[in-house]
Tab-separated table of C-alpha atoms and ligand atoms in Angstrom:
chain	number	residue	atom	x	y	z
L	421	UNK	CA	-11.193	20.078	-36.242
L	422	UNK	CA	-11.370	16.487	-35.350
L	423	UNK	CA	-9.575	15.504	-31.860
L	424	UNK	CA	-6.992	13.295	-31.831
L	425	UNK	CA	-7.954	10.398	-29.143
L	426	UNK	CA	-4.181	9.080	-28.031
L	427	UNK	CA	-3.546	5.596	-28.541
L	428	UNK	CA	-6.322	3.288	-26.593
L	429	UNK	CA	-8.410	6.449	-25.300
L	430	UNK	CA	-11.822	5.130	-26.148
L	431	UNK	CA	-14.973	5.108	-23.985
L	432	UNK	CA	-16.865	1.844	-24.143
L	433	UNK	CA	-18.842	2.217	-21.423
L	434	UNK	CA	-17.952	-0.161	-18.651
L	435	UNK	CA	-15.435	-2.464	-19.185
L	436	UNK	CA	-16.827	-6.153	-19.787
L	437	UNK	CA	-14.477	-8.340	-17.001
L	438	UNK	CA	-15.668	-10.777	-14.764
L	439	UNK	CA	-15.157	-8.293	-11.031
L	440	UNK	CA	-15.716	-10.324	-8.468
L	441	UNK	CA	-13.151	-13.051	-10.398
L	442	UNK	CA	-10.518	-10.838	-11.075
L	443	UNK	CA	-7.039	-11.020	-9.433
L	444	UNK	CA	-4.214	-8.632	-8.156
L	445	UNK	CA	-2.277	-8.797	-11.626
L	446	UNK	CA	-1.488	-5.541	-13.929
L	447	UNK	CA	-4.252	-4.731	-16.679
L	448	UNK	CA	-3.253	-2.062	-18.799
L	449	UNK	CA	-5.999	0.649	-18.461
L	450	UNK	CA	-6.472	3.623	-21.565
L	451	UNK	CA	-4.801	6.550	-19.292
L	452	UNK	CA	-2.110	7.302	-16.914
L	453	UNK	CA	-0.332	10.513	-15.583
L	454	UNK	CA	2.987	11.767	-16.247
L	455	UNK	CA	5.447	14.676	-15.212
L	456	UNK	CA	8.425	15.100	-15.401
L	457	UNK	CA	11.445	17.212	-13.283
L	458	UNK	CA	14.042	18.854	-14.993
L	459	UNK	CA	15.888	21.934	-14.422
L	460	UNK	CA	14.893	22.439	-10.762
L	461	UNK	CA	11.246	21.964	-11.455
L	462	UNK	CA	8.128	19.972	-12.002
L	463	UNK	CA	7.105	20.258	-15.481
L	464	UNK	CA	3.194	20.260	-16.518
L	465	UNK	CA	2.041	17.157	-15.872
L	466	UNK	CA	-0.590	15.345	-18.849
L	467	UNK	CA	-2.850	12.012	-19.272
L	468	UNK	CA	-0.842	9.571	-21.788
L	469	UNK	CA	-2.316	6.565	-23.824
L	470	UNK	CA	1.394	5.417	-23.980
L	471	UNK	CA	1.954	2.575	-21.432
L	472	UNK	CA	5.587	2.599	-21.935
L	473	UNK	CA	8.652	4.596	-20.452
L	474	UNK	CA	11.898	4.869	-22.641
L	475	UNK	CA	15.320	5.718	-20.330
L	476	UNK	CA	18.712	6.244	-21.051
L	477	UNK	CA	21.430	3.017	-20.539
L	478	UNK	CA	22.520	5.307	-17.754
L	479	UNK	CA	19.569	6.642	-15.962
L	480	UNK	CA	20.060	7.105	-12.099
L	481	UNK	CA	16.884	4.544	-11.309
L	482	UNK	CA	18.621	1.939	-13.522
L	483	UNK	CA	22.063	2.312	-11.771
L	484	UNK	CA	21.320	3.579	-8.130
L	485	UNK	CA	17.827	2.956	-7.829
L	486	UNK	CA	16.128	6.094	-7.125
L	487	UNK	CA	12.574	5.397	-6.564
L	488	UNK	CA	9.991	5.276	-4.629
L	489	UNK	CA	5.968	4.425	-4.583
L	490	UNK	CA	2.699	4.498	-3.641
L	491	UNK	CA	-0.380	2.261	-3.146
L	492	UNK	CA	-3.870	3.070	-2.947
L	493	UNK	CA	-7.419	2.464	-4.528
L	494	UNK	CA	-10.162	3.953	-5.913
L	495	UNK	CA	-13.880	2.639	-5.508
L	496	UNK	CA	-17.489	3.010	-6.410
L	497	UNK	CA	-19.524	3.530	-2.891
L	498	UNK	CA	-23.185	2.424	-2.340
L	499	UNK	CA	-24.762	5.306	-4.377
L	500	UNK	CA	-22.920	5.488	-7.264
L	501	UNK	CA	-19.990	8.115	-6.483
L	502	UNK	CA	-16.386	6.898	-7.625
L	503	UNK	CA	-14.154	8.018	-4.501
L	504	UNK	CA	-10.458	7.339	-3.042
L	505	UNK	CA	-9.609	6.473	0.818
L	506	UNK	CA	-7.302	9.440	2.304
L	507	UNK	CA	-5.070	9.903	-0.771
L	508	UNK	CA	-3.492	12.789	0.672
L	509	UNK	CA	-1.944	10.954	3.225
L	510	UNK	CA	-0.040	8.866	0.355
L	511	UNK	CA	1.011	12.351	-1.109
L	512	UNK	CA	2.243	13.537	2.161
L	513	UNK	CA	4.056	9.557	2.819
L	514	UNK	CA	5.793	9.665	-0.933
L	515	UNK	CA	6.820	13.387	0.243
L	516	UNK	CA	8.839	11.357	3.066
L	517	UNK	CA	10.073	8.868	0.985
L	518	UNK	CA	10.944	11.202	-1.837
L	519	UNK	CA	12.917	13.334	0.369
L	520	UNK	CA	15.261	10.711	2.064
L	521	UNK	CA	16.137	9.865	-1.333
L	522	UNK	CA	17.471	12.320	-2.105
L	523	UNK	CA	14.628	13.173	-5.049
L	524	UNK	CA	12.424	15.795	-5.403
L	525	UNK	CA	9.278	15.686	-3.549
L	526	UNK	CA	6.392	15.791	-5.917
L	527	UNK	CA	4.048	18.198	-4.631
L	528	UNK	CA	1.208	17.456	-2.696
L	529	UNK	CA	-1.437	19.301	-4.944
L	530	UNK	CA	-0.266	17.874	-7.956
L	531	UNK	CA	-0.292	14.416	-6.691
L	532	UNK	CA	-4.481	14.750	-5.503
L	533	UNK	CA	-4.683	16.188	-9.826
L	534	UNK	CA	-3.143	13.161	-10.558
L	535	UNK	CA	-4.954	10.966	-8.358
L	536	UNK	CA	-7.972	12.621	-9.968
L	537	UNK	CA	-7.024	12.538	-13.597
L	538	UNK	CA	-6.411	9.119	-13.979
L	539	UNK	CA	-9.291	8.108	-12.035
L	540	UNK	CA	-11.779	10.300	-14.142
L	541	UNK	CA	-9.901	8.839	-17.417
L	542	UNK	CA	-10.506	5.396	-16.675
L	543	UNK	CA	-13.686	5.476	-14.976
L	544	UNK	CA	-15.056	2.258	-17.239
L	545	UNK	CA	-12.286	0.802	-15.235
L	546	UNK	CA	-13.412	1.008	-11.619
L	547	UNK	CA	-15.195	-1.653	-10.965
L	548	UNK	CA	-18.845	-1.698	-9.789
L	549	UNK	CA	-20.464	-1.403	-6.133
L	550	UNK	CA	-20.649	-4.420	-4.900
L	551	UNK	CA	-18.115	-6.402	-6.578
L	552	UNK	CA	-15.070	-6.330	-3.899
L	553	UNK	CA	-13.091	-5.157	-6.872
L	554	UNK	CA	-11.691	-1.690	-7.048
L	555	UNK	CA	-9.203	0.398	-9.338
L	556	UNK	CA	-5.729	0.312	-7.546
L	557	UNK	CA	-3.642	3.096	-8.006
L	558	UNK	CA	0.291	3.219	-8.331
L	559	UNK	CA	1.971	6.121	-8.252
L	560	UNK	CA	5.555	6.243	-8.390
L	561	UNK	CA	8.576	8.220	-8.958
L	562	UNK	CA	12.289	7.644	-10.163
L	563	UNK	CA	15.136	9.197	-11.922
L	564	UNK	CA	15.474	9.395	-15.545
L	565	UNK	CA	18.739	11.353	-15.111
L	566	UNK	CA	22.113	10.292	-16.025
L	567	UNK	CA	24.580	9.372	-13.247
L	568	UNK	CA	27.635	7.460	-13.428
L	569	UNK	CA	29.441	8.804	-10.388
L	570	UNK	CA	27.087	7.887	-7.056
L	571	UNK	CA	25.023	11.101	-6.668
L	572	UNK	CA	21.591	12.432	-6.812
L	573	UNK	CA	20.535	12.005	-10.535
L	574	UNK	CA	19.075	16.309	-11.830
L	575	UNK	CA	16.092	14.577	-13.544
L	576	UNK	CA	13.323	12.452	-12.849
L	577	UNK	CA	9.618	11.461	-13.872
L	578	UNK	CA	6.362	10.878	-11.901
L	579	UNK	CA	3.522	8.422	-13.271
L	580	UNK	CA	0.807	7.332	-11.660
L	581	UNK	CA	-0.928	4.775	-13.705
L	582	UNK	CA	-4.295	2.000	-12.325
L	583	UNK	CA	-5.000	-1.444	-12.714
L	584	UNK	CA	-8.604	-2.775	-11.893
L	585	UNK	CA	-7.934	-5.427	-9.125
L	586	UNK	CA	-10.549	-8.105	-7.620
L	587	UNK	CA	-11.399	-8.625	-4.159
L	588	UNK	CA	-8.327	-9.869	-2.018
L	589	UNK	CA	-10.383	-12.387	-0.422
L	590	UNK	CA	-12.558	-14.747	-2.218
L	591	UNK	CA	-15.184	-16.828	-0.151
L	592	UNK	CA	-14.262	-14.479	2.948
L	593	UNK	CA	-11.286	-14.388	4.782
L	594	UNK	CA	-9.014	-17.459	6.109
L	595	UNK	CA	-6.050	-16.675	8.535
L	596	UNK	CA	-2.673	-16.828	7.259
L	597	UNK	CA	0.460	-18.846	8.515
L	598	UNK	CA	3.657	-16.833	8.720
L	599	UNK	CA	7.217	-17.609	9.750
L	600	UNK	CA	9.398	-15.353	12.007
L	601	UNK	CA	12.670	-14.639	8.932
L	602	UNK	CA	16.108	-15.513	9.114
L	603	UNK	CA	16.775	-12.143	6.848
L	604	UNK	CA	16.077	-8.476	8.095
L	605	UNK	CA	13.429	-6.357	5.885
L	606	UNK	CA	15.706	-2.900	7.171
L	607	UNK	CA	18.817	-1.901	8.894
L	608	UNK	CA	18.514	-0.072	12.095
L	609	UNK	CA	18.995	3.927	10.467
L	610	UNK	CA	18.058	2.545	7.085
L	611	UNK	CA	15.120	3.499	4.943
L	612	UNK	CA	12.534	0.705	6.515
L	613	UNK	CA	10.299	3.780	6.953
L	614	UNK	CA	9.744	4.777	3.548
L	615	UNK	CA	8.055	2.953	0.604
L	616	UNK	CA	10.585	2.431	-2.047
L	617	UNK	CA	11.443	-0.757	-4.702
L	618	UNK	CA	14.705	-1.548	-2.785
L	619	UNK	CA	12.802	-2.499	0.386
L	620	UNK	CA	10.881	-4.785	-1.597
L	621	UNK	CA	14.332	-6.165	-3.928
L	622	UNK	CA	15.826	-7.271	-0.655
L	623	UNK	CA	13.096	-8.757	0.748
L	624	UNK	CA	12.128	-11.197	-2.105
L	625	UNK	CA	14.852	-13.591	-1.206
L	626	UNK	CA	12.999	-14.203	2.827
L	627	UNK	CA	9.791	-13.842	0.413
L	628	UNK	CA	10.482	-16.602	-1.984
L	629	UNK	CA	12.223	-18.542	1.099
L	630	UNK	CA	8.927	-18.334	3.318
L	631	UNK	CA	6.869	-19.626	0.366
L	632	UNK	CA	9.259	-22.712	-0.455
L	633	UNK	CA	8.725	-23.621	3.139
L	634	UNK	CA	5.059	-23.530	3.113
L	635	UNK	CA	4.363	-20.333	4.956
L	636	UNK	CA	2.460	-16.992	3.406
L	637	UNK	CA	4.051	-14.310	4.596
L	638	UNK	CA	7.200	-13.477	7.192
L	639	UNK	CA	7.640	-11.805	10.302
L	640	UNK	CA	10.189	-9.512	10.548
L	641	UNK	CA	11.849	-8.973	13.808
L	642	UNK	CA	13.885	-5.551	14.662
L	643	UNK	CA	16.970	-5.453	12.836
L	644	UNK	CA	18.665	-4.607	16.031
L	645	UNK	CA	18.421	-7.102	18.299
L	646	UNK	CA	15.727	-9.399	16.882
L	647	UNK	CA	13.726	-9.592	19.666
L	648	UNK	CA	11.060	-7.156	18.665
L	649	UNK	CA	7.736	-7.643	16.265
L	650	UNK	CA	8.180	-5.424	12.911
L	651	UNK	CA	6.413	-5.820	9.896
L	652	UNK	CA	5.774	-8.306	6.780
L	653	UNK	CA	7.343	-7.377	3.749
L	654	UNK	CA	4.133	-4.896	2.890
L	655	UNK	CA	1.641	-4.679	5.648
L	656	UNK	CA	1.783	-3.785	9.068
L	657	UNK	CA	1.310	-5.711	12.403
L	658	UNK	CA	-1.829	-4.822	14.703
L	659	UNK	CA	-2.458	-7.134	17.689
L	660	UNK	CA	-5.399	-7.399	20.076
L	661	UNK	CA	-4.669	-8.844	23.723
L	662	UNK	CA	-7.350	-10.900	25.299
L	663	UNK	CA	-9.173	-7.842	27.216
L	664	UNK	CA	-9.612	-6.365	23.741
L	665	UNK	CA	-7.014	-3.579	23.653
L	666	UNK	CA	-5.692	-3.259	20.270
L	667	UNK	CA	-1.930	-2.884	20.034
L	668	UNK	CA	0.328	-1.714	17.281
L	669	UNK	CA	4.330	-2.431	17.216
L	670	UNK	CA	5.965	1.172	17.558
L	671	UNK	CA	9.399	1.050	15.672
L	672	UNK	CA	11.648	3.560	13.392
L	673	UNK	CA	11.976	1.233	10.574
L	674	UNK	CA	8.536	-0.101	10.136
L	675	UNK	CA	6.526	1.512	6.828
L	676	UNK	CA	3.675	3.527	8.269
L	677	UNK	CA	0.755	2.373	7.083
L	678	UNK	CA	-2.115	4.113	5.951
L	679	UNK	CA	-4.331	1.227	6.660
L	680	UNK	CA	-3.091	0.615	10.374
L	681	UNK	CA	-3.416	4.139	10.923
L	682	UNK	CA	-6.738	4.665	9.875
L	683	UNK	CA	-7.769	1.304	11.677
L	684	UNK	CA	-6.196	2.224	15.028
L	685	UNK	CA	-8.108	5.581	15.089
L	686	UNK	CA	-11.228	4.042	14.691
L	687	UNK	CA	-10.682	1.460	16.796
L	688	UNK	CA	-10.537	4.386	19.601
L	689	UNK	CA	-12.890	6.980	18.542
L	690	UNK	CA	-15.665	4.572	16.383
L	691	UNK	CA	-15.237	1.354	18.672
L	692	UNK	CA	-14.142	2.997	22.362
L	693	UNK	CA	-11.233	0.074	22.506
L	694	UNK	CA	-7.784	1.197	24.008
L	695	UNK	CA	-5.134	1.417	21.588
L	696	UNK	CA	-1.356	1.056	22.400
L	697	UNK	CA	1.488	1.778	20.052
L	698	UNK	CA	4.686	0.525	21.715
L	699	UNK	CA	7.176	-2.234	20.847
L	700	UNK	CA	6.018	-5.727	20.804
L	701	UNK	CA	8.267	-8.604	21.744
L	702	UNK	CA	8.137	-11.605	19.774
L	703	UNK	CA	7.941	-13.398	23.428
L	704	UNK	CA	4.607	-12.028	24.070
L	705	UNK	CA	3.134	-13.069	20.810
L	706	UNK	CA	1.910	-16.304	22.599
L	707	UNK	CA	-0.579	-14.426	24.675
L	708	UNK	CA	-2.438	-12.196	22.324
L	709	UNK	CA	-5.974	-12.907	21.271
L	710	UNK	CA	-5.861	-12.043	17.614
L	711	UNK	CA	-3.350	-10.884	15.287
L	712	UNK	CA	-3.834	-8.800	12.057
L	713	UNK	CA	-1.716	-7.556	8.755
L	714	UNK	CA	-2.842	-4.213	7.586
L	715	UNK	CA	-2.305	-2.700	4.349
L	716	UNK	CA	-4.169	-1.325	1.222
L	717	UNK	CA	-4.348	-4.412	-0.657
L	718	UNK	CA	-6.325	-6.595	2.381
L	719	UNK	CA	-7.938	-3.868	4.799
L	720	UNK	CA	-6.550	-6.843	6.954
L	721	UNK	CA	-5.396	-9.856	6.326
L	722	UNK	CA	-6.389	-12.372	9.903
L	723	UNK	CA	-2.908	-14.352	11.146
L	724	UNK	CA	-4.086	-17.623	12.719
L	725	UNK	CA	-0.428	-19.367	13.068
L	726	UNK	CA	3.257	-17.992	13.211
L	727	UNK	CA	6.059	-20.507	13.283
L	728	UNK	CA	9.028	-19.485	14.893
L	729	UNK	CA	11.476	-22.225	13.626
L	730	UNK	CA	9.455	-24.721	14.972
L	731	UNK	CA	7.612	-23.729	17.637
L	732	UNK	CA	4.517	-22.730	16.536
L	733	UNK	CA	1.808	-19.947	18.174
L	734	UNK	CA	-1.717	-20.555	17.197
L	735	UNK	CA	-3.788	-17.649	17.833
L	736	UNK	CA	-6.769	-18.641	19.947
L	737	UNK	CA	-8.944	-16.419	16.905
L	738	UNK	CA	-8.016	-20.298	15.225
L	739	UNK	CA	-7.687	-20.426	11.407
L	740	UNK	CA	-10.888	-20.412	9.752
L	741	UNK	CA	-12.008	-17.139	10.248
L	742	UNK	CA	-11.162	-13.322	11.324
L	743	UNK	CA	-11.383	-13.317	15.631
L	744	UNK	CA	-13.880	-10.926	16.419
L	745	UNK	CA	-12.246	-7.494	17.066
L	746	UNK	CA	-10.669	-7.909	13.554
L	747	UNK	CA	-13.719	-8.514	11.911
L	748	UNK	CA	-15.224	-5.307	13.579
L	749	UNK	CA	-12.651	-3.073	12.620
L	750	UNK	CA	-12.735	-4.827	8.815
L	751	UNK	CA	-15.981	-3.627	8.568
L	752	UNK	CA	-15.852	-0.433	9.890
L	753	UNK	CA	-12.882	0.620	7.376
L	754	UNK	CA	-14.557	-1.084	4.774
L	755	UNK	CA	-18.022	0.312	5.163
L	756	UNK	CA	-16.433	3.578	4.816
L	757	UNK	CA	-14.438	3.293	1.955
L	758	UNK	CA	-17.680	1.853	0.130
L	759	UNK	CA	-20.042	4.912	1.291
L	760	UNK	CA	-21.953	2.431	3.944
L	761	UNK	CA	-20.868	4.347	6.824
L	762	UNK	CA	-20.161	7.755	7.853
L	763	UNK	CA	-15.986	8.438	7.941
L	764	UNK	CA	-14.139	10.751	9.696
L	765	UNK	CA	-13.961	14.334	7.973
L	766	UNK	CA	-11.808	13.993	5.107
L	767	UNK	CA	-11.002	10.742	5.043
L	768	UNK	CA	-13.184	10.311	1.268
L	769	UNK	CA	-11.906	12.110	-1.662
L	770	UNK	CA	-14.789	11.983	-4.479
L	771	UNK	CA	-13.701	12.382	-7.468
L	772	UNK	CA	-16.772	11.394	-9.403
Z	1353	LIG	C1	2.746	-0.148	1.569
Z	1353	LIG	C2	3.274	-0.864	2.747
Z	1353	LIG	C3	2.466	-1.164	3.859
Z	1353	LIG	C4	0.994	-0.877	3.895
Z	1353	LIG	O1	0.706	0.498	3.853
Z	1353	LIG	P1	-0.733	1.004	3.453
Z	1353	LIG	O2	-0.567	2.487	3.401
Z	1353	LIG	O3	-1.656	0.593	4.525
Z	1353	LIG	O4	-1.067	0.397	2.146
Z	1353	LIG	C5	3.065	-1.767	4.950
Z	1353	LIG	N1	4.376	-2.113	4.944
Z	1353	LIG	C6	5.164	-1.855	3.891
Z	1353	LIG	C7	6.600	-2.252	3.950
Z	1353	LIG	C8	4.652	-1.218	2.758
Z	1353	LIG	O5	5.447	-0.988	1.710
């Protein structure tokens, strides 16, 4: 009997785009995951050609907003293999996130299937060696439940779809100017720590704000006592002081990155710097060397300028290219998501 394919499963060989042009902007691929909890449990989950999802009026993500994400990318290294950075840690992270709202955690083991199957499905869709581009991955979670009265929806659905995306920085990388925000990204107690869509619905107002005044990105202070570095609205801080000692804001409601993570430890154990993870005063900004946003979507993104309502701190790294210690730890991270360079055990899921 002939197979079915489902609705835009065809293999054509690699897909004919243009890269090293492309941009961070959704393109539907043939395949993405999906599973669904009802009853207690995770279903089965399956590969779908359909793109779209199909809710009730009153399902719990529509109303309450249950849901929460994940970010991460898949590659082709050096010799050919098709491989993801460390997505385990993102399993274990949207466990976390999951679990503070009040959802389900989607297990661990099914997430790395997932990660898998969709990678596999699409593979005409990662791009090439060599390219900067690579197949981002966005899994995410939310409830399909109906609630009315405010409580944990019974029912929700997984998907984890990709989107071929092109190198973040075209013609290498120029430092950013950021602004320290009016607005706070997360209340002290709140859910700063976890990756979910309401982090990012309240912070589009300072978002949109910081862009109408000419600036790329914000600064987020402590929501405390706004004295202390945080984060950006999606990527870490990571500083390095003028004797080359990396250092890493420490804070409860800052998003821990995967990317900062993996970049501090190999700034100890690959490049014998000193790394310090405590809080950072927006005081003491002035006198660091070089300054650094870390995230999936950049590796690292260089800061060359942050205005603090007028005053402005220029990073001595200046603002045409990455300082030095940045650069090194680019390229370390980088090599080894591409295959160039031996990673620490685990850290390289192939998958292909
Ligand atoms: C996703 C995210 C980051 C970056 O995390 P990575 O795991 O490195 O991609 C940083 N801050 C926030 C608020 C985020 O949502």
């Amino acid at each position: 009997m002939k197979q079915r394919l489902q609705k835009g499963c065809v293999s054509v060989g690699k897909a004919n785009l243009d890269w090293s042009n492309i941009d961070f902007s959704y393109r539907q691929t043939p395949q993405r995951y999906v599973a669904n909890y009802k009853d207690g449990a995770w279903g089965e989950g399956q590969l779908t050609g359909d793109s779209t999802v199909v809710l009730n009026e009153c399902a719990g993500i529509l109303q309450y907003c249950q849901e929460v994400f994940e970010g991460l990318k898949a590659y082709t290294t050096k010799n050919g293999d098709i491989v993801a950075f460390r997505p385990d840690l993102n399993a274990e992270r949207m466990v976390d996130s999951a679990k503070r709202l009040e959802m389900p955690p989607f297990p661990k083991e099914k997430f790395l299937e997932a990660v898998d199957a969709v990678v596999s499905a699409n593979a005409d869709w990662v791009p090439p060696y060599g390219t900067g581009a690579s197949l981002y991955l966005r899994p995410y979670m939310f409830a399909t439940g109906i609630v009315i009265g405010v409580k944990p929806a019974t029912e929700y659905q997984f998907r984890l779809f990709s989107t071929p995306v092109g190198p973040y920085f075209k013609g290498g990388a120029k430092p950013i100017t950021i602004c320290v925000s009016d607005f706070d990204r997360a209340a002290p107690q709140g859910t700063g720590h976890i990756k979910a869509g309401l982090n990012y619905a309240m912070s589009l107002h300072a978002y949109v704000a910081a862009h109408a005044n000419g600036f790329d990105e914000n600064m987020f202070l402590d929501p405390a006592t706004r004295t202390y570095v945080e984060e950006t609205g999606g990527a870490n801080f990571i500083f390095i002081t003028k004797d080359n000692e990396v250092v890493t804001p420490k804070s409860d409601s800052i998003l821990p990155s995967i990317t900062r993570r993996s970049l501090v430890y190999l700034a100890e154990h690959y490049l014998g710097l000193k790394v310090t993870e405590r809080r950072v005063a927006l005081s003491e900004v002035a006198d660091f060397a070089e300054c650094g946003l870390c995230g999936t979507a950049a590796v690292i993104s260089p800061v060359g300028k942050i205005v603090d309502h007028g005053r402005e701190i220029c990073l001595p790294s200046g603002m045409e290219k990455m300082g030095p210690i940045t650069q090194k730890l680019y390229d370390t991270l980088t090599g080894i998501q591409l295959g160039t360079m031996e990673g620490p055990e685990g850290w390289i899921r192939k998958i292909k």
